[in-house]
Short mmCIF file of C-alpha atoms and ligand atoms in Angstrom, two decimals:
data_model
loop_
_atom_site.label_atom_id
_atom_site.label_comp_id
_atom_site.label_asym_id
_atom_site.label_seq_id
_atom_site.Cartn_x
_atom_site.Cartn_y
_atom_site.Cartn_z
CA MET A 1 28.69 32.69 -7.26
CA ALA A 2 30.92 32.03 -4.22
CA THR A 3 30.24 32.95 -0.62
CA LEU A 4 30.83 36.64 0.20
CA ASP A 5 32.59 35.94 3.49
CA PRO A 6 35.42 33.37 3.39
CA GLY A 7 35.13 33.10 7.20
CA ALA A 8 31.57 31.79 6.78
CA LEU A 9 32.83 28.79 4.85
CA ALA A 10 35.25 27.90 7.64
CA ARG A 11 32.68 28.46 10.41
CA THR A 12 30.06 26.31 8.66
CA ALA A 13 32.50 23.52 7.73
CA PRO A 14 31.30 21.19 10.56
CA LEU A 15 27.73 21.58 9.28
CA TYR A 16 28.80 20.78 5.76
CA GLU A 17 30.06 17.40 7.00
CA ARG A 18 26.41 16.43 7.62
CA VAL A 19 25.23 17.21 4.08
CA LYS A 20 28.31 16.53 1.97
CA ARG A 21 26.70 13.44 0.44
CA VAL A 22 23.77 15.42 -0.94
CA ILE A 23 25.15 18.95 -1.49
CA PRO A 24 28.23 19.43 -3.73
CA PRO A 25 30.97 21.76 -2.34
CA PHE A 26 30.34 24.51 -4.92
CA GLU A 27 26.67 24.71 -3.84
CA TRP A 28 27.60 24.87 -0.16
CA ALA A 29 29.95 27.75 -0.99
CA VAL A 30 26.84 29.65 -2.12
CA PHE A 31 24.83 28.66 0.98
CA ALA A 32 27.54 29.21 3.63
CA ASP A 33 27.10 32.98 3.94
CA ASP A 34 23.35 32.72 4.66
CA VAL A 35 23.77 29.70 6.97
CA ASP A 36 26.39 31.57 8.97
CA ALA A 37 24.25 34.72 9.14
CA ILE A 38 21.15 32.76 10.23
CA LEU A 39 23.05 31.00 13.03
CA ASP A 40 24.25 34.40 14.24
CA LEU A 41 20.78 35.99 13.99
CA LYS A 42 19.22 33.10 15.92
CA ARG A 43 21.63 33.69 18.80
CA LYS A 44 21.19 37.48 18.79
CA ARG A 45 17.41 37.37 18.55
CA ASN A 46 16.77 34.34 20.78
CA ALA A 47 15.06 32.58 17.88
CA VAL A 48 14.60 28.96 16.84
CA VAL A 49 13.95 27.46 13.42
CA LEU A 50 11.44 24.60 13.24
CA ALA A 51 11.75 22.77 9.92
CA HIS A 52 9.53 20.16 8.31
CA ASN A 53 11.04 17.00 6.83
CA TYR A 54 10.36 18.38 3.31
CA GLN A 55 12.72 21.33 3.68
CA THR A 56 15.88 21.26 1.56
CA PRO A 57 19.02 19.80 3.24
CA GLU A 58 20.81 23.14 3.69
CA ILE A 59 17.81 24.26 5.80
CA PHE A 60 17.02 20.91 7.43
CA HIS A 61 20.61 20.04 8.39
CA GLY A 62 22.11 23.54 8.22
CA VAL A 63 19.97 25.96 10.24
CA ALA A 64 17.06 24.06 11.87
CA ASP A 65 16.92 23.55 15.64
CA ILE A 66 13.99 21.15 15.53
CA VAL A 67 13.06 18.95 12.56
CA GLY A 68 10.24 16.48 12.08
CA ASP A 69 6.77 15.69 10.83
CA SER A 70 3.69 17.82 11.46
CA LEU A 71 2.95 16.06 14.75
CA LEU A 72 6.45 16.52 16.16
CA LEU A 73 6.58 20.17 15.08
CA ALA A 74 3.23 20.83 16.81
CA ARG A 75 4.37 19.03 19.97
CA GLU A 76 7.76 20.75 20.06
CA ALA A 77 6.17 24.15 19.43
CA THR A 78 4.52 23.86 22.86
CA LYS A 79 7.95 23.53 24.53
CA VAL A 80 9.82 26.33 22.79
CA ASP A 81 11.55 28.74 25.15
CA ALA A 82 12.79 31.25 22.55
CA ASP A 83 11.12 34.60 21.78
CA ILE A 84 10.83 33.95 18.05
CA ILE A 85 9.85 30.82 16.13
CA VAL A 86 10.66 30.73 12.42
CA LEU A 87 8.60 28.01 10.79
CA ALA A 88 10.41 26.54 7.79
CA GLY A 89 7.42 24.75 6.38
CA VAL A 90 3.99 25.75 5.11
CA HIS A 91 1.48 28.23 6.45
CA PHE A 92 -0.76 25.80 8.37
CA MET A 93 2.30 24.62 10.32
CA ALA A 94 3.15 28.19 11.29
CA GLU A 95 -0.49 28.80 12.29
CA THR A 96 -0.43 25.68 14.46
CA ALA A 97 2.77 26.89 16.16
CA LYS A 98 1.15 30.29 16.78
CA LEU A 99 -2.02 28.70 18.18
CA LEU A 100 0.11 26.81 20.68
CA ASN A 101 2.34 29.83 21.46
CA PRO A 102 0.08 32.89 21.32
CA ALA A 103 2.57 35.06 23.22
CA LYS A 104 5.52 34.38 20.90
CA THR A 105 6.41 35.87 17.55
CA VAL A 106 5.91 33.21 14.89
CA LEU A 107 7.36 33.97 11.46
CA ILE A 108 6.74 32.28 8.13
CA PRO A 109 9.42 33.30 5.62
CA ASP A 110 6.98 33.30 2.67
CA LEU A 111 3.29 33.93 3.24
CA ALA A 112 2.40 32.15 -0.01
CA ALA A 113 3.72 28.80 1.27
CA GLY A 114 0.29 27.15 1.22
CA CYS A 115 -1.02 23.62 0.80
CA SER A 116 -3.49 22.12 -1.69
CA LEU A 117 -5.23 20.27 1.15
CA ALA A 118 -5.64 23.41 3.26
CA ASP A 119 -6.99 25.20 0.17
CA SER A 120 -9.54 22.47 -0.53
CA ILE A 121 -11.93 23.31 2.31
CA THR A 122 -13.44 26.31 4.12
CA ALA A 123 -15.09 26.75 7.51
CA ALA A 124 -18.47 27.01 5.71
CA ASP A 125 -17.83 23.60 4.08
CA VAL A 126 -17.30 22.05 7.53
CA ARG A 127 -20.55 23.56 8.80
CA LEU A 128 -22.32 22.09 5.77
CA MET A 129 -20.86 18.64 6.48
CA ARG A 130 -22.12 18.88 10.07
CA GLU A 131 -25.62 19.76 8.82
CA ARG A 132 -25.57 16.75 6.50
CA HIS A 133 -24.35 14.39 9.25
CA PRO A 134 -25.85 15.67 12.52
CA GLY A 135 -24.05 14.55 15.67
CA VAL A 136 -21.10 12.99 13.79
CA PRO A 137 -17.74 14.28 15.16
CA VAL A 138 -15.36 16.06 12.80
CA VAL A 139 -11.71 14.94 12.75
CA THR A 140 -9.64 17.49 10.87
CA TYR A 141 -6.18 16.96 9.43
CA VAL A 142 -3.72 19.63 10.63
CA ASN A 143 -3.21 20.53 6.95
CA THR A 144 -6.05 23.08 7.22
CA SER A 145 -6.57 26.73 8.12
CA ALA A 146 -7.20 27.80 11.73
CA ALA A 147 -10.77 28.70 10.64
CA VAL A 148 -11.41 25.09 9.60
CA LYS A 149 -9.80 23.76 12.79
CA ALA A 150 -12.14 26.03 14.76
CA GLU A 151 -15.17 24.21 13.27
CA SER A 152 -13.74 20.79 14.18
CA ASP A 153 -13.88 18.53 17.21
CA ILE A 154 -10.29 17.36 17.09
CA CYS A 155 -7.26 17.51 14.80
CA CYS A 156 -5.06 14.68 13.59
CA THR A 157 -1.86 14.28 11.61
CA SER A 158 -0.77 11.42 9.37
CA GLY A 159 1.20 10.15 12.40
CA ASN A 160 -1.79 9.73 14.72
CA ALA A 161 -4.93 9.70 12.52
CA LEU A 162 -5.94 6.12 13.38
CA ALA A 163 -5.46 6.68 17.12
CA VAL A 164 -7.46 9.93 16.98
CA VAL A 165 -10.37 8.33 15.09
CA GLU A 166 -10.49 5.39 17.49
CA SER A 167 -10.13 7.58 20.58
CA LEU A 168 -13.56 9.11 20.03
CA GLY A 169 -15.44 5.90 20.87
CA VAL A 170 -18.02 6.38 18.11
CA ASP A 171 -18.90 4.29 15.06
CA HIS A 172 -18.93 7.13 12.52
CA VAL A 173 -16.65 10.16 12.02
CA ILE A 174 -16.27 12.85 9.40
CA MET A 175 -12.61 13.10 8.38
CA LEU A 176 -11.48 16.21 6.51
CA PRO A 177 -10.13 17.20 4.05
CA ASP A 178 -7.83 14.48 2.63
CA GLU A 179 -9.92 11.84 0.88
CA TYR A 180 -6.99 9.44 0.49
CA LEU A 181 -5.80 9.71 4.09
CA ALA A 182 -9.42 9.08 5.16
CA GLN A 183 -9.66 6.01 2.91
CA ASN A 184 -6.29 4.69 4.09
CA ILE A 185 -7.41 5.04 7.71
CA ALA A 186 -10.83 3.51 6.92
CA ALA A 187 -8.97 0.39 5.73
CA GLN A 188 -7.54 -0.04 9.24
CA THR A 189 -10.60 0.54 11.44
CA ARG A 190 -14.22 -0.50 11.92
CA VAL A 191 -15.22 3.14 12.38
CA LYS A 192 -17.21 4.41 9.38
CA ILE A 193 -15.44 7.40 7.83
CA THR A 194 -17.09 10.05 5.72
CA ALA A 195 -14.45 11.92 3.71
CA TRP A 196 -14.05 15.21 1.87
CA LYS A 197 -12.65 15.44 -1.66
CA GLY A 198 -9.35 17.19 -0.90
CA HIS A 199 -6.07 15.83 -2.23
CA CYS A 200 -2.40 16.59 -1.82
CA GLU A 201 -1.13 17.75 -5.19
CA VAL A 202 2.22 16.04 -4.52
CA HIS A 203 1.05 12.61 -3.37
CA GLU A 204 -1.99 12.20 -5.61
CA ARG A 205 0.36 11.86 -8.60
CA PHE A 206 1.88 8.54 -7.51
CA THR A 207 0.28 5.49 -9.17
CA PRO A 208 0.38 1.70 -8.78
CA THR A 209 2.13 1.64 -12.19
CA ASP A 210 4.98 3.66 -10.65
CA ILE A 211 5.32 0.98 -7.97
CA ARG A 212 5.34 -1.89 -10.46
CA GLN A 213 7.97 -0.14 -12.58
CA LEU A 214 10.12 0.53 -9.52
CA ARG A 215 9.99 -3.15 -8.53
CA GLU A 216 10.84 -4.21 -12.09
CA ASN A 217 13.72 -1.74 -12.54
CA HIS A 218 15.19 -2.04 -9.03
CA PRO A 219 14.92 -5.63 -7.78
CA GLY A 220 14.73 -5.95 -4.00
CA ILE A 221 13.64 -2.34 -3.51
CA THR A 222 11.67 -1.41 -0.38
CA ILE A 223 8.83 1.00 -1.15
CA LEU A 224 7.60 3.43 1.52
CA ALA A 225 4.58 5.63 0.88
CA HIS A 226 2.96 8.57 2.66
CA PRO A 227 -0.73 7.96 3.55
CA GLU A 228 -1.71 11.00 1.45
CA CYS A 229 -1.03 8.71 -1.56
CA PRO A 230 -4.07 7.04 -3.19
CA PRO A 231 -5.15 3.81 -1.40
CA GLU A 232 -4.17 1.64 -4.40
CA VAL A 233 -0.61 2.99 -4.06
CA VAL A 234 -0.52 2.41 -0.29
CA ALA A 235 -1.85 -1.14 -0.86
CA GLU A 236 1.13 -2.01 -3.08
CA ALA A 237 3.78 -0.29 -0.94
CA ASP A 238 5.78 -2.20 1.69
CA PHE A 239 5.06 0.36 4.41
CA ALA A 240 2.96 3.51 4.75
CA GLY A 241 3.43 6.18 7.37
CA SER A 242 4.00 9.82 8.17
CA THR A 243 7.25 11.47 7.12
CA ALA A 244 8.67 10.70 10.59
CA ALA A 245 7.51 7.08 10.38
CA MET A 246 9.19 6.65 6.97
CA SER A 247 12.40 8.15 8.31
CA GLY A 248 12.17 5.88 11.38
CA PHE A 249 11.65 2.84 9.14
CA VAL A 250 14.90 3.56 7.25
CA GLU A 251 16.73 4.20 10.51
CA LYS A 252 15.61 0.91 12.06
CA GLN A 253 15.41 -1.49 9.11
CA ARG A 254 18.31 -0.14 7.00
CA PRO A 255 16.90 -1.54 3.73
CA PRO A 256 19.73 -1.79 1.18
CA ARG A 257 17.63 0.00 -1.46
CA VAL A 258 14.63 2.19 -0.78
CA VAL A 259 12.25 4.65 -2.41
CA LEU A 260 10.14 7.17 -0.47
CA LEU A 261 6.94 7.97 -2.36
CA THR A 262 6.70 11.50 -1.06
CA GLU A 263 8.26 14.95 -1.46
CA CYS A 264 11.79 15.04 -2.95
CA SER A 265 13.78 16.71 -0.18
CA MET A 266 12.76 14.02 2.30
CA SER A 267 15.01 11.49 0.51
CA ASP A 268 17.93 13.94 0.50
CA ASN A 269 17.56 14.60 4.23
CA VAL A 270 17.40 10.91 5.14
CA ALA A 271 20.11 9.94 2.62
CA ALA A 272 22.47 12.53 4.10
CA VAL A 273 22.72 10.49 7.31
CA HIS A 274 22.42 6.97 5.83
CA PRO A 275 25.31 6.41 3.42
CA ASP A 276 24.72 2.65 3.61
CA VAL A 277 21.23 2.91 2.04
CA GLU A 278 20.70 3.40 -1.70
CA PHE A 279 17.89 5.87 -2.38
CA ILE A 280 16.00 5.65 -5.68
CA ARG A 281 14.37 9.02 -6.27
CA PRO A 282 11.25 9.26 -8.38
CA CYS A 283 9.83 11.94 -6.08
CA ASN A 284 7.45 14.88 -6.55
CA LEU A 285 8.25 18.45 -5.50
CA CYS A 286 5.93 20.43 -3.22
CA PRO A 287 6.00 23.94 -4.70
CA HIS A 288 4.75 25.38 -1.40
CA MET A 289 7.49 23.85 0.75
CA LYS A 290 10.04 24.99 -1.83
CA ARG A 291 9.07 28.65 -1.30
CA ILE A 292 11.11 28.57 1.90
CA THR A 293 14.78 29.33 1.27
CA LEU A 294 17.85 30.30 3.29
CA LYS A 295 17.47 33.82 1.88
CA ASN A 296 13.92 34.33 3.13
CA ILE A 297 14.66 32.67 6.51
CA ARG A 298 17.51 35.18 6.91
CA GLN A 299 15.23 38.01 5.86
CA ALA A 300 12.56 36.86 8.32
CA LEU A 301 15.09 37.02 11.16
CA GLU A 302 16.38 40.43 10.04
CA THR A 303 12.99 42.09 9.51
CA ASP A 304 10.39 40.00 11.43
CA GLN A 305 8.65 39.18 8.15
CA HIS A 306 6.04 37.64 8.04
CA GLN A 307 4.34 37.52 11.42
CA VAL A 308 1.57 34.94 11.74
CA THR A 309 -1.60 36.22 13.36
CA ILE A 310 -4.85 34.44 14.08
CA ASP A 311 -8.31 35.96 14.13
CA LEU A 312 -9.39 36.30 17.77
CA THR A 313 -12.89 35.06 16.98
CA ILE A 314 -11.60 31.61 15.98
CA GLU A 315 -8.34 31.32 17.94
CA GLY A 316 -9.71 29.65 21.09
CA ARG A 317 -11.79 27.06 19.23
CA ALA A 318 -8.95 26.24 16.80
CA ARG A 319 -6.49 25.84 19.69
CA ARG A 320 -8.88 23.50 21.49
CA SER A 321 -8.96 21.13 18.46
CA VAL A 322 -5.16 20.99 18.29
CA GLU A 323 -4.74 20.64 22.08
CA ARG A 324 -7.29 17.84 22.20
CA MET A 325 -5.13 15.96 19.70
CA LEU A 326 -1.91 16.64 21.63
CA ALA A 327 -3.53 15.47 24.87
CA LEU A 328 -4.08 11.98 23.44
P1 13P B 401 3.66 14.65 7.88
O1 13P B 401 2.78 15.01 9.02
O2 13P B 401 3.71 13.18 7.63
O3 13P B 401 5.01 15.27 8.03
O4 13P B 401 3.01 15.23 6.55
C1 13P B 401 2.81 16.58 6.32
C2 13P B 401 2.59 16.85 4.91
O5 13P B 401 2.32 17.96 4.52
C3 13P B 401 2.69 15.74 3.99
O6 13P B 401 2.46 16.14 2.71
FE1 SF4 B 402 0.34 20.22 1.33
FE2 SF4 B 402 0.99 18.13 -0.14
FE3 SF4 B 402 2.71 20.14 0.09
FE4 SF4 B 402 2.23 18.50 2.18
S1 SF4 B 402 3.18 17.97 0.24
S2 SF4 B 402 2.32 20.73 2.23
S3 SF4 B 402 0.05 18.06 1.88
S4 SF4 B 402 0.67 20.22 -0.88
#
């Protein structure tokens, strides 16, 4: 199916230049109409699109104003001047943006864009952990609901987890809910870390066998892993870091051949701007991130669907945990 408006193809041609290595022309012809409409709606409605690194290239390079990892999106959300923020990512990211911008309209194009980590723990679970470990501070990954953040002392992301843990000046912390992130941080600090049993359904599937096969099949490959991967995977990788840190590694080091052990679209987005790097792509899809499409971003801007709201009884406490992290 071709674009409905031939003018849209011409108007979006400069944007296509950015993604031509990862999106074939016939696919862009299908996207151009929505990209063009979204750019127009953003201007008319004084809206911005914040997109996570796992969004597909037509969103990431085509319509986003700000792109990055969870930490950058949270930080940038505090500086947004527009009336409307569309969060092209998952629900906890939109909630974080709303916590930091209570007066603005924050839209998530699909309310069902969840996260297996956020679903792995409730506010009652956090209270139970506190009862079991009296006086031990709770460091909560941003991949959680606002209700869980409200029960926590401070938030962290994969980009600052070690710094957050060490900033507390204690010898024991509870770190929720990602067991693997907690174990990967525990390997880098003397602080004792008590973890929860949550896992990312995307990263838990990578294994050390995958790494060995990659090294065998692609000699000289550089292997980057997200710290939500199991510790035995991180131990065999060449570098582990947040999505922004992985992207920064490729930017700085320019390895001739690389694999990113993370969500699939991340490789497309980085490959689009690094034609000199060969990307090997045994990646895993995040079904939640993939719920966000150009169509539902356009619909969000046309209809204000779906507005993110936060329960007033938890809002202040949840915001405090995120702000404490950002103040570091
Ligand atoms: P980053 O903070 O590294 O972008 O990770 C977010 C996420 O959901 C990874 O699965
Ligand atoms: Fe959640 Fe994993 Fe998807 Fe990230 S990749 S949003 S941690 S399920």
